[in-house]
Amino acid sequence: ETGVTQSPTHLIKTRGQQVTLRCSSQSGHNTVSWYQQALGQGPQFIFQYYREEENGRGNFPPRFSGLQFPNYSSELNVNALELDDSALYLCASSLGGREQFFGPGTRLTVL
Amino acid sequence: QQQVKQSPQSLIVQKGGISIINCAYENTAFDYFPWYQQFPGKGPALLIAIRPDVSEKKEGRFTISFNKSAKQFSLHIMDSQPGDSATYFCAVGPYNFNKFYFGSGTKLNVKP
């Protein structure tokens, strides 16, 4: 059984650019949540996808968007990048239950 | 509004000692209280979780104490080991939906 994987590991972008981060769920999991973790802070909930539909959203602007595919993998897209978007982006998968399994994250740096 | 406040920010404990981390929450509608452990370069991993119908839950060396009236809960790590050195996060949220609010984290350093 493979765990949650994320790509890329690190990414450097400049202000105003767009970025796509990818997440492969743990085998059999149908729910993916995305979190933003700023340096020295706890993760903040961005949104969740359940069976390809957005199923809840945190306090993030519309330039943060996502997709979930039929194989339950997921993408996080961020448009018009701002300096404050620099953070570790985590995805977590679950099978509709409480226990979320987190991936190692993608470290995004916006210059 | 900050949904959960975690303290202390950092903690140094001698090997074999007890590590205690505290969290306080605001929203009484929350009914799921997990603790996560995060090592550098890794995502958080679920350590132990509790629901408000019990006041204490123990799993090995890890215990959650829950005080519903005070809206507080804490993590106790007994016989702390250097391998426990990590950042610990409490979280709160609704049991039927994985939208968690995380605390700001406690960096634990267990000295050998």
mmCIF file of C-alpha atoms in Angstrom:
data_model
loop_
_atom_site.group_PDB
_atom_site.id
_atom_site.type_symbol
_atom_site.label_atom_id
_atom_site.label_comp_id
_atom_site.label_asym_id
_atom_site.label_seq_id
_atom_site.Cartn_x
_atom_site.Cartn_y
_atom_site.Cartn_z
ATOM 1 C CA GLU A 1 0.000 0.000 0.000
ATOM 2 C CA THR A 2 1.527 3.323 -1.051
ATOM 3 C CA GLY A 3 1.088 6.418 1.055
ATOM 4 C CA VAL A 4 0.171 9.928 0.004
ATOM 5 C CA THR A 5 2.643 11.395 -2.454
ATOM 6 C CA GLN A 6 3.023 14.985 -3.581
ATOM 7 C CA SER A 7 4.906 16.637 -6.418
ATOM 8 C CA PRO A 8 7.000 18.589 -6.847
ATOM 9 C CA THR A 9 8.944 18.614 -3.579
ATOM 10 C CA HIS A 10 10.093 22.199 -3.969
ATOM 11 C CA LEU A 11 9.048 24.977 -6.298
ATOM 12 C CA ILE A 12 10.170 28.567 -6.829
ATOM 13 C CA LYS A 13 7.891 31.038 -8.598
ATOM 14 C CA THR A 14 7.686 34.798 -8.991
ATOM 15 C CA ARG A 15 4.812 37.071 -8.048
ATOM 16 C CA GLY A 16 1.910 36.993 -10.472
ATOM 17 C CA GLN A 17 2.698 33.530 -11.823
ATOM 18 C CA GLN A 18 0.461 30.499 -11.586
ATOM 19 C CA VAL A 19 1.327 27.166 -9.985
ATOM 20 C CA THR A 20 -0.120 23.647 -9.967
ATOM 21 C CA LEU A 21 0.640 21.206 -7.180
ATOM 22 C CA ARG A 22 -0.212 17.522 -7.392
ATOM 23 C CA CYS A 23 -1.254 14.901 -4.894
ATOM 24 C CA SER A 24 -1.774 11.150 -5.187
ATOM 25 C CA SER A 25 -4.083 9.781 -2.534
ATOM 26 C CA GLN A 26 -3.405 6.703 -0.508
ATOM 27 C CA SER A 27 -4.829 3.670 -2.278
ATOM 28 C CA GLY A 28 -8.604 3.398 -1.839
ATOM 29 C CA HIS A 29 -9.071 6.857 -0.328
ATOM 30 C CA ASN A 30 -11.832 8.971 -1.881
ATOM 31 C CA THR A 31 -11.382 12.236 0.013
ATOM 32 C CA VAL A 32 -8.543 14.736 -0.355
ATOM 33 C CA SER A 33 -7.987 17.854 1.724
ATOM 34 C CA TRP A 34 -5.441 20.576 1.054
ATOM 35 C CA TYR A 35 -3.729 22.644 3.736
ATOM 36 C CA GLN A 36 -1.341 25.583 3.713
ATOM 37 C CA GLN A 37 1.347 25.576 6.415
ATOM 38 C CA ALA A 38 3.300 28.801 6.815
ATOM 39 C CA LEU A 39 6.705 28.568 8.461
ATOM 40 C CA GLY A 40 6.353 27.982 12.187
ATOM 41 C CA GLN A 41 2.556 27.707 12.024
ATOM 42 C CA GLY A 42 -0.034 24.975 12.018
ATOM 43 C CA PRO A 43 -1.695 23.867 8.779
ATOM 44 C CA GLN A 44 -4.663 25.914 7.567
ATOM 45 C CA PHE A 45 -7.520 24.217 5.726
ATOM 46 C CA ILE A 46 -7.867 25.337 2.100
ATOM 47 C CA PHE A 47 -10.547 22.971 0.743
ATOM 48 C CA GLN A 48 -11.610 19.372 0.495
ATOM 49 C CA TYR A 49 -12.670 17.192 -2.426
ATOM 50 C CA TYR A 50 -14.905 14.160 -2.133
ATOM 51 C CA ARG A 51 -15.587 12.039 -5.196
ATOM 52 C CA GLU A 52 -14.471 14.843 -7.545
ATOM 53 C CA GLU A 53 -16.666 17.535 -5.950
ATOM 54 C CA GLU A 54 -15.515 20.365 -3.687
ATOM 55 C CA ASN A 55 -16.839 19.518 -0.252
ATOM 56 C CA GLY A 56 -15.979 22.497 1.907
ATOM 57 C CA ARG A 57 -13.644 25.447 1.745
ATOM 58 C CA GLY A 58 -11.612 27.427 4.222
ATOM 59 C CA ASN A 59 -10.928 31.145 4.257
ATOM 60 C CA PHE A 60 -8.913 31.309 1.030
ATOM 61 C CA PRO A 61 -9.594 33.522 -2.012
ATOM 62 C CA PRO A 62 -10.943 32.120 -5.306
ATOM 63 C CA ARG A 63 -7.482 32.216 -6.891
ATOM 64 C CA PHE A 64 -6.931 28.995 -4.915
ATOM 65 C CA SER A 65 -8.735 26.282 -6.846
ATOM 66 C CA GLY A 66 -8.579 22.550 -7.111
ATOM 67 C CA LEU A 67 -9.546 19.415 -8.939
ATOM 68 C CA GLN A 68 -10.013 15.799 -8.043
ATOM 69 C CA PHE A 69 -9.744 13.147 -10.730
ATOM 70 C CA PRO A 70 -11.598 9.823 -11.100
ATOM 71 C CA ASN A 71 -8.609 8.005 -9.574
ATOM 72 C CA TYR A 72 -8.967 10.391 -6.589
ATOM 73 C CA SER A 73 -5.666 12.128 -7.216
ATOM 74 C CA SER A 74 -5.896 15.891 -6.874
ATOM 75 C CA GLU A 75 -4.433 19.201 -7.975
ATOM 76 C CA LEU A 76 -4.177 22.533 -6.209
ATOM 77 C CA ASN A 77 -3.924 25.552 -8.493
ATOM 78 C CA VAL A 78 -2.949 29.004 -7.307
ATOM 79 C CA ASN A 79 -3.232 31.968 -9.675
ATOM 80 C CA ALA A 80 -1.668 35.415 -9.387
ATOM 81 C CA LEU A 81 0.866 34.290 -6.801
ATOM 82 C CA GLU A 82 1.625 36.639 -3.921
ATOM 83 C CA LEU A 83 4.636 36.677 -1.602
ATOM 84 C CA ASP A 84 2.429 35.491 1.278
ATOM 85 C CA ASP A 85 1.620 32.327 -0.660
ATOM 86 C CA SER A 86 5.100 31.049 0.222
ATOM 87 C CA ALA A 87 4.430 28.026 2.413
ATOM 88 C CA LEU A 88 4.396 24.254 2.664
ATOM 89 C CA TYR A 89 1.314 22.876 0.922
ATOM 90 C CA LEU A 90 0.044 19.625 2.341
ATOM 91 C CA CYS A 91 -2.522 17.263 1.015
ATOM 92 C CA ALA A 92 -4.209 14.648 3.136
ATOM 93 C CA SER A 93 -6.341 11.735 2.041
ATOM 94 C CA SER A 94 -8.927 9.726 3.902
ATOM 95 C CA LEU A 95 -11.671 7.192 3.312
ATOM 96 C CA GLY A 96 -14.500 9.328 4.593
ATOM 97 C CA GLY A 97 -13.328 8.762 8.115
ATOM 98 C CA ARG A 98 -11.579 10.881 10.648
ATOM 99 C CA GLU A 99 -8.025 9.752 10.112
ATOM 100 C CA GLN A 100 -6.284 11.806 7.486
ATOM 101 C CA PHE A 101 -2.986 10.654 6.061
ATOM 102 C CA PHE A 102 -0.767 13.558 5.104
ATOM 103 C CA GLY A 103 1.764 13.692 2.321
ATOM 104 C CA PRO A 104 5.222 15.204 2.811
ATOM 105 C CA GLY A 105 4.158 18.484 1.238
ATOM 106 C CA THR A 106 5.356 20.806 -1.504
ATOM 107 C CA ARG A 107 7.481 23.746 -0.410
ATOM 108 C CA LEU A 108 6.487 26.781 -2.522
ATOM 109 C CA THR A 109 8.648 29.892 -2.522
ATOM 110 C CA VAL A 110 7.316 33.040 -4.194
ATOM 111 C CA LEU A 111 9.916 35.703 -5.022
ATOM 112 C CA GLN B 1 -10.872 34.384 15.155
ATOM 113 C CA GLN B 2 -8.358 31.837 16.340
ATOM 114 C CA GLN B 3 -10.237 28.591 16.902
ATOM 115 C CA VAL B 4 -7.590 26.890 19.020
ATOM 116 C CA LYS B 5 -4.734 28.186 21.153
ATOM 117 C CA GLN B 6 -1.766 25.923 21.872
ATOM 118 C CA SER B 7 0.935 26.251 24.502
ATOM 119 C CA PRO B 8 3.805 26.187 25.111
ATOM 120 C CA GLN B 9 5.478 27.163 21.859
ATOM 121 C CA SER B 10 8.523 25.086 22.749
ATOM 122 C CA LEU B 11 9.350 22.531 25.403
ATOM 123 C CA ILE B 12 12.569 20.934 26.615
ATOM 124 C CA VAL B 13 12.259 17.734 28.631
ATOM 125 C CA GLN B 14 14.820 15.297 29.951
ATOM 126 C CA LYS B 15 14.690 11.693 28.764
ATOM 127 C CA GLY B 16 12.227 9.782 30.920
ATOM 128 C CA GLY B 17 10.297 12.886 31.897
ATOM 129 C CA ILE B 18 6.703 13.856 31.177
ATOM 130 C CA SER B 19 5.922 16.251 28.329
ATOM 131 C CA ILE B 20 2.657 18.198 28.608
ATOM 132 C CA ILE B 21 1.148 20.295 25.836
ATOM 133 C CA ASN B 22 -2.084 22.217 26.243
ATOM 134 C CA CYS B 23 -4.794 23.452 23.900
ATOM 135 C CA ALA B 24 -7.879 25.586 24.408
ATOM 136 C CA TYR B 25 -10.694 25.917 21.895
ATOM 137 C CA GLU B 26 -13.654 28.239 21.393
ATOM 138 C CA ASN B 27 -16.370 26.504 19.429
ATOM 139 C CA THR B 28 -18.420 24.044 21.486
ATOM 140 C CA ALA B 29 -19.776 22.525 18.281
ATOM 141 C CA PHE B 30 -16.418 20.834 17.699
ATOM 142 C CA ASP B 31 -16.493 17.192 18.661
ATOM 143 C CA TYR B 32 -13.218 15.750 17.453
ATOM 144 C CA PHE B 33 -9.829 16.563 18.960
ATOM 145 C CA PRO B 34 -6.783 14.954 17.347
ATOM 146 C CA TRP B 35 -3.104 15.417 18.064
ATOM 147 C CA TYR B 36 -0.557 15.278 15.256
ATOM 148 C CA GLN B 37 3.192 14.736 15.315
ATOM 149 C CA GLN B 38 5.362 16.283 12.632
ATOM 150 C CA PHE B 39 9.033 15.600 11.958
ATOM 151 C CA PRO B 40 11.105 17.962 9.798
ATOM 152 C CA GLY B 41 10.469 17.393 6.111
ATOM 153 C CA LYS B 42 7.405 15.248 6.762
ATOM 154 C CA GLY B 43 3.696 15.814 6.844
ATOM 155 C CA PRO B 44 1.812 15.623 10.142
ATOM 156 C CA ALA B 45 0.904 12.122 11.344
ATOM 157 C CA LEU B 46 -2.076 11.345 13.569
ATOM 158 C CA LEU B 47 -0.908 10.413 17.050
ATOM 159 C CA ILE B 48 -4.067 10.085 19.095
ATOM 160 C CA ALA B 49 -7.568 11.572 19.063
ATOM 161 C CA ILE B 50 -10.468 11.970 21.470
ATOM 162 C CA ARG B 51 -14.164 12.788 21.348
ATOM 163 C CA PRO B 52 -15.905 14.781 24.089
ATOM 164 C CA ASP B 53 -17.835 11.847 25.529
ATOM 165 C CA VAL B 54 -14.725 10.706 27.430
ATOM 166 C CA SER B 55 -12.355 12.660 29.664
ATOM 167 C CA GLU B 56 -9.217 10.680 28.970
ATOM 168 C CA LYS B 57 -7.766 8.416 26.315
ATOM 169 C CA LYS B 58 -4.508 6.550 26.559
ATOM 170 C CA GLU B 59 -2.490 4.863 23.827
ATOM 171 C CA GLY B 60 0.871 3.572 24.960
ATOM 172 C CA ARG B 61 2.910 6.460 26.350
ATOM 173 C CA PHE B 62 0.499 9.065 24.952
ATOM 174 C CA THR B 63 -2.556 10.293 26.864
ATOM 175 C CA ILE B 64 -5.142 12.945 26.020
ATOM 176 C CA SER B 65 -6.921 14.613 28.917
ATOM 177 C CA PHE B 66 -10.120 16.428 27.974
ATOM 178 C CA ASN B 67 -12.015 19.026 30.015
ATOM 179 C CA LYS B 68 -15.268 19.812 28.210
ATOM 180 C CA SER B 69 -16.463 22.501 30.634
ATOM 181 C CA ALA B 70 -13.177 24.391 30.409
ATOM 182 C CA LYS B 71 -12.906 23.796 26.652
ATOM 183 C CA GLN B 72 -9.363 22.534 27.096
ATOM 184 C CA PHE B 73 -7.470 19.390 26.267
ATOM 185 C CA SER B 74 -3.897 18.322 26.702
ATOM 186 C CA LEU B 75 -1.383 15.767 25.477
ATOM 187 C CA HIS B 76 0.801 13.973 27.985
ATOM 188 C CA ILE B 77 3.832 12.034 26.795
ATOM 189 C CA MET B 78 5.077 9.731 29.516
ATOM 190 C CA ASP B 79 8.670 8.487 29.671
ATOM 191 C CA SER B 80 9.645 10.941 26.924
ATOM 192 C CA GLN B 81 12.354 9.707 24.573
ATOM 193 C CA PRO B 82 14.748 11.562 22.234
ATOM 194 C CA GLY B 83 12.836 9.995 19.325
ATOM 195 C CA ASP B 84 9.774 11.949 20.468
ATOM 196 C CA SER B 85 11.540 15.194 19.541
ATOM 197 C CA ALA B 86 9.215 16.723 16.953
ATOM 198 C CA THR B 87 6.587 19.405 16.552
ATOM 199 C CA TYR B 88 3.182 18.546 17.977
ATOM 200 C CA PHE B 89 -0.077 20.083 16.798
ATOM 201 C CA CYS B 90 -3.470 19.893 18.384
ATOM 202 C CA ALA B 91 -6.478 20.249 16.126
ATOM 203 C CA VAL B 92 -10.209 20.711 16.551
ATOM 204 C CA GLY B 93 -13.115 20.155 14.226
ATOM 205 C CA PRO B 94 -16.410 18.425 13.543
ATOM 206 C CA TYR B 95 -16.288 14.648 13.727
ATOM 207 C CA ASN B 96 -18.193 14.137 10.481
ATOM 208 C CA PHE B 97 -16.058 16.417 8.336
ATOM 209 C CA ASN B 98 -12.295 16.593 7.959
ATOM 210 C CA LYS B 99 -12.044 20.375 8.216
ATOM 211 C CA PHE B 100 -9.647 20.807 11.109
ATOM 212 C CA TYR B 101 -8.367 23.940 12.770
ATOM 213 C CA PHE B 102 -4.789 23.401 13.901
ATOM 214 C CA GLY B 103 -2.951 24.952 16.809
ATOM 215 C CA SER B 104 0.282 26.830 16.188
ATOM 216 C CA GLY B 105 2.434 23.886 17.267
ATOM 217 C CA THR B 106 4.798 22.945 20.094
ATOM 218 C CA LYS B 107 8.378 22.077 19.323
ATOM 219 C CA LEU B 108 9.437 19.350 21.749
ATOM 220 C CA ASN B 109 13.090 18.615 22.402
ATOM 221 C CA VAL B 110 13.821 15.587 24.573
ATOM 222 C CA LYS B 111 17.361 15.719 25.929
ATOM 223 C CA PRO B 112 19.202 12.372 26.290
#
